[in-house]
Amino acid sequence: GAGVSQSPSNKVTEKGKDVELRCDPISGHTALYWYRQSLGQGLEFLIYFQGNSAPDKSGLPSDRFSAERTGGSVSTLTIQRTQQEDSAVYLCASSLHHGRASPYEQYFGPGTRLTVT
Amino acid sequence: QQQVKQSPQSLIVQKGGISIINCAYENTAFDYFPWYQQFPGKGPALLIAIRPDVSEKKEGRFTISFNKSAKQFSLHIMDSQPGDSATYFCAASFVSGNTPLVFGKGTRLSVIA
């Protein structure tokens, strides 16, 4: 079946511009995550959506970052007034919601490479 | 505060050799420890995962060793092949409910013939 898809695959923008990154999770997956991957820094958690619950925004680095998830499916990560330090690969992942004490797997999309010039 | 520390940053192994990557964690409440494999231009993919109730888990050529008292776990790749060349990430999280993964910084493995 189809995996997690992200668009665009690459985005080059000028400093100060706003960008929107899109994530289409696996159908039926109730949990959706955004991570940022910077060179040599591993994957950094940004925000997490679970069903109809309020999102966990604890990883967002500044108020320039926001995300929404419409209809419990597609998610958009928005970065306002982009800065050069925002340059990174933005990864989206989704997973099934399991009950307590059940393991889960996060399935990652290919990412969007953002370059801020 | 880096909750999961991974080493080495890079590793070069001869074909047929054993690749070993180590991770240490700080939060003793973590109870799910996956390893992800990432090829260039692709997202990470789950390779193997372990819960703290076992000390070792093996899947094919990949083995996780887990030391709860030392708060360490490691990935061993036996009979390493050039196709194993990738970046490997360890992570930690909680099984109870879907929660974000806390990742190590990654190890770039190169297997040379």
Coordinates of C-alpha atoms in Angstrom, one line a residue:
Chain A
G1 CA 0.0 0.0 0.0
A2 CA 1.0 3.7 -0.2
G3 CA 3.4 5.0 2.3
V4 CA 3.7 8.4 3.8
S5 CA 4.1 11.0 1.1
Q6 CA 5.5 14.5 1.5
S7 CA 5.5 17.5 -0.8
P8 CA 7.4 19.2 -2.2
S9 CA 10.5 17.0 -2.1
N10 CA 12.7 20.1 -2.3
K11 CA 12.0 23.7 -1.5
V12 CA 14.3 26.7 -2.0
T13 CA 13.1 30.0 -0.5
E14 CA 14.5 33.4 0.3
K15 CA 15.0 34.5 3.9
G16 CA 11.9 36.1 5.3
K17 CA 9.4 34.2 3.1
D18 CA 6.8 31.8 4.4
V19 CA 6.7 28.2 3.4
E20 CA 4.2 25.4 3.7
L21 CA 5.2 21.7 3.8
R22 CA 2.6 19.0 3.2
C23 CA 2.4 15.5 4.6
D24 CA -0.1 12.7 3.6
P25 CA 0.0 10.0 6.2
I26 CA -0.8 6.3 5.7
S27 CA -4.5 5.9 5.4
G28 CA -6.0 4.9 8.8
H29 CA -3.0 6.1 10.9
T30 CA -4.3 8.3 13.7
A31 CA -0.9 9.6 14.9
L32 CA 1.2 12.0 12.9
Y33 CA 4.6 13.5 13.7
W34 CA 6.8 16.1 12.3
Y35 CA 10.6 15.9 12.8
R36 CA 13.5 18.1 11.6
Q37 CA 16.8 16.5 10.5
S38 CA 19.7 18.8 10.4
L39 CA 23.2 17.8 9.3
G40 CA 24.9 16.0 12.2
Q41 CA 22.0 16.6 14.6
G42 CA 19.9 13.6 14.2
L43 CA 16.1 13.9 14.2
E44 CA 14.5 16.5 16.3
F45 CA 10.8 16.2 17.3
L46 CA 8.7 19.2 16.3
I47 CA 5.0 18.4 16.8
Y48 CA 2.7 15.5 17.2
F49 CA -1.0 14.9 16.4
Q50 CA -3.0 12.1 17.9
G51 CA -6.6 11.7 16.7
N52 CA -8.8 14.6 17.8
S53 CA -6.6 15.5 20.8
A54 CA -4.8 18.8 21.1
P55 CA -1.4 18.5 19.4
D56 CA 1.8 18.3 21.4
K57 CA 3.7 21.4 20.2
S58 CA 6.5 21.1 22.7
G59 CA 9.2 20.6 20.1
L60 CA 8.5 23.6 18.0
P61 CA 11.6 25.8 18.1
S62 CA 9.8 29.2 17.8
D63 CA 6.4 30.8 17.2
R64 CA 7.3 31.1 13.5
F65 CA 6.6 27.4 13.3
S66 CA 3.0 26.0 13.2
A67 CA 1.2 23.0 12.0
E68 CA -2.3 21.8 11.4
R69 CA -4.0 18.6 10.6
T70 CA -7.2 18.7 8.7
G71 CA -9.8 16.0 9.0
G72 CA -7.5 13.8 10.9
S73 CA -5.4 13.1 7.8
V74 CA -3.3 15.6 5.8
S75 CA -1.0 17.8 7.8
T76 CA 0.7 21.1 6.8
L77 CA 3.8 22.5 8.6
T78 CA 4.1 26.2 8.1
I79 CA 7.3 28.2 8.7
Q80 CA 6.8 32.0 8.7
R81 CA 9.6 34.5 8.0
T82 CA 12.1 31.8 7.3
Q83 CA 15.7 32.1 8.5
Q84 CA 18.8 30.4 7.2
E85 CA 18.9 28.2 10.3
D86 CA 15.6 26.7 9.3
S87 CA 17.4 24.9 6.4
A88 CA 17.0 21.2 7.1
V89 CA 15.1 18.1 6.0
Y90 CA 11.6 18.1 7.4
L91 CA 10.3 14.6 8.0
C92 CA 6.8 13.4 8.6
A93 CA 5.8 10.1 10.2
S94 CA 2.6 8.4 11.0
S95 CA 1.6 5.4 13.1
L96 CA -1.4 3.4 14.2
H97 CA -2.8 4.2 17.6
H98 CA -2.5 1.1 19.8
G99 CA -3.8 0.5 23.3
R100 CA -1.5 0.6 26.3
A101 CA 1.5 -1.7 26.4
S102 CA 1.3 -2.3 22.7
P103 CA 4.3 -1.5 20.5
Y104 CA 4.0 0.7 17.5
E105 CA 6.0 1.6 14.5
Q106 CA 6.4 5.1 13.0
Y107 CA 6.5 5.1 9.2
F108 CA 8.5 8.0 7.8
G109 CA 8.0 9.9 4.5
P110 CA 11.0 10.8 2.3
G111 CA 11.1 14.3 3.7
T112 CA 11.2 17.8 2.3
R113 CA 14.6 19.4 1.9
L114 CA 14.2 23.1 2.8
T115 CA 17.0 25.5 1.8
V116 CA 16.7 29.1 2.9
T117 CA 19.0 31.5 1.0
Chain B
Q1 CA 19.8 17.9 27.3
Q2 CA 20.5 15.0 25.0
Q3 CA 18.5 12.1 26.3
V4 CA 20.0 9.5 23.8
K5 CA 23.7 9.5 23.1
Q6 CA 24.9 7.5 20.1
S7 CA 28.4 6.5 19.1
P8 CA 30.4 6.4 16.9
Q9 CA 29.4 9.2 14.5
S10 CA 30.9 7.2 11.6
L11 CA 32.1 3.7 11.1
I12 CA 34.0 1.9 8.4
V13 CA 33.8 -1.9 8.3
Q14 CA 35.2 -4.5 6.0
K15 CA 32.7 -6.6 4.1
G16 CA 31.9 -9.7 6.2
G17 CA 32.9 -7.9 9.5
I18 CA 30.8 -7.0 12.5
S19 CA 29.4 -3.4 12.8
I20 CA 28.7 -2.3 16.3
I21 CA 26.8 0.9 17.2
N22 CA 26.2 2.0 20.8
C23 CA 23.6 4.1 22.5
A24 CA 23.1 5.3 26.0
Y25 CA 19.9 6.8 27.4
E26 CA 19.1 8.9 30.5
N27 CA 15.4 8.5 31.2
T28 CA 14.8 5.2 33.0
A29 CA 11.1 5.4 32.1
F30 CA 11.8 4.7 28.4
D31 CA 10.5 1.3 27.6
Y32 CA 10.8 1.1 23.8
F33 CA 14.1 1.2 21.9
P34 CA 14.0 1.0 18.1
W35 CA 16.8 1.3 15.6
Y36 CA 16.1 3.0 12.3
Q37 CA 18.0 2.7 9.0
Q38 CA 18.2 5.6 6.6
F39 CA 19.5 5.6 3.0
P40 CA 20.4 8.9 1.3
G41 CA 17.3 10.7 0.1
K42 CA 14.9 8.4 2.0
G43 CA 13.1 8.6 5.3
P44 CA 14.3 6.4 8.2
A45 CA 12.8 2.9 8.3
L46 CA 12.4 0.7 11.3
L47 CA 15.1 -2.0 11.4
I48 CA 14.6 -3.7 14.8
A49 CA 13.3 -2.8 18.2
I50 CA 13.5 -4.1 21.7
R51 CA 11.6 -3.8 25.0
P52 CA 13.6 -3.7 28.3
D53 CA 12.2 -7.0 29.5
V54 CA 14.7 -8.9 27.3
S55 CA 18.5 -8.5 27.0
E56 CA 18.8 -9.4 23.4
K57 CA 16.8 -9.6 20.2
K58 CA 18.0 -11.0 16.9
E59 CA 16.5 -10.6 13.4
G60 CA 18.6 -12.1 10.7
R61 CA 22.0 -10.4 10.7
F62 CA 20.8 -7.7 13.1
T63 CA 21.0 -8.0 16.9
I64 CA 20.1 -5.6 19.6
S65 CA 21.8 -6.0 23.0
F66 CA 20.2 -4.3 25.9
N67 CA 21.7 -3.5 29.3
K68 CA 19.1 -2.1 31.6
S69 CA 21.3 -1.4 34.6
A70 CA 23.8 0.5 32.5
K71 CA 21.1 2.2 30.5
Q72 CA 22.8 1.2 27.2
F73 CA 21.8 -0.7 24.1
S74 CA 23.7 -1.5 21.0
L75 CA 23.1 -2.7 17.4
H76 CA 25.3 -5.5 16.0
I77 CA 25.3 -6.1 12.3
M78 CA 26.9 -9.5 11.5
D79 CA 28.5 -10.3 8.2
S80 CA 28.2 -6.7 7.1
Q81 CA 27.5 -6.1 3.5
P82 CA 28.0 -3.0 1.2
G83 CA 24.2 -2.8 1.0
D84 CA 24.2 -2.1 4.8
S85 CA 26.0 1.2 4.1
A86 CA 23.5 3.7 5.5
T87 CA 22.9 6.0 8.5
Y88 CA 21.6 4.3 11.6
F89 CA 19.7 6.0 14.4
C90 CA 18.9 4.6 17.8
A91 CA 15.8 6.0 19.5
A92 CA 13.9 5.7 22.7
S93 CA 10.3 6.2 23.7
F94 CA 7.3 4.9 25.7
V95 CA 5.1 2.1 24.6
S96 CA 2.1 3.3 26.5
G97 CA 0.4 5.5 23.9
N98 CA 1.9 6.9 20.7
T99 CA 4.6 9.3 21.7
P100 CA 7.4 11.0 19.8
L101 CA 10.7 9.2 19.5
V102 CA 13.9 10.7 21.0
F103 CA 16.7 10.0 18.5
G104 CA 20.4 9.7 18.8
K105 CA 22.4 11.8 16.4
G106 CA 23.1 8.9 14.0
T107 CA 26.0 6.8 12.8
R108 CA 27.1 6.7 9.2
L109 CA 28.2 3.2 8.4
S110 CA 30.3 2.4 5.3
V111 CA 30.9 -1.2 4.5
I112 CA 33.8 -1.6 2.1
A113 CA 34.6 -4.6 0.0

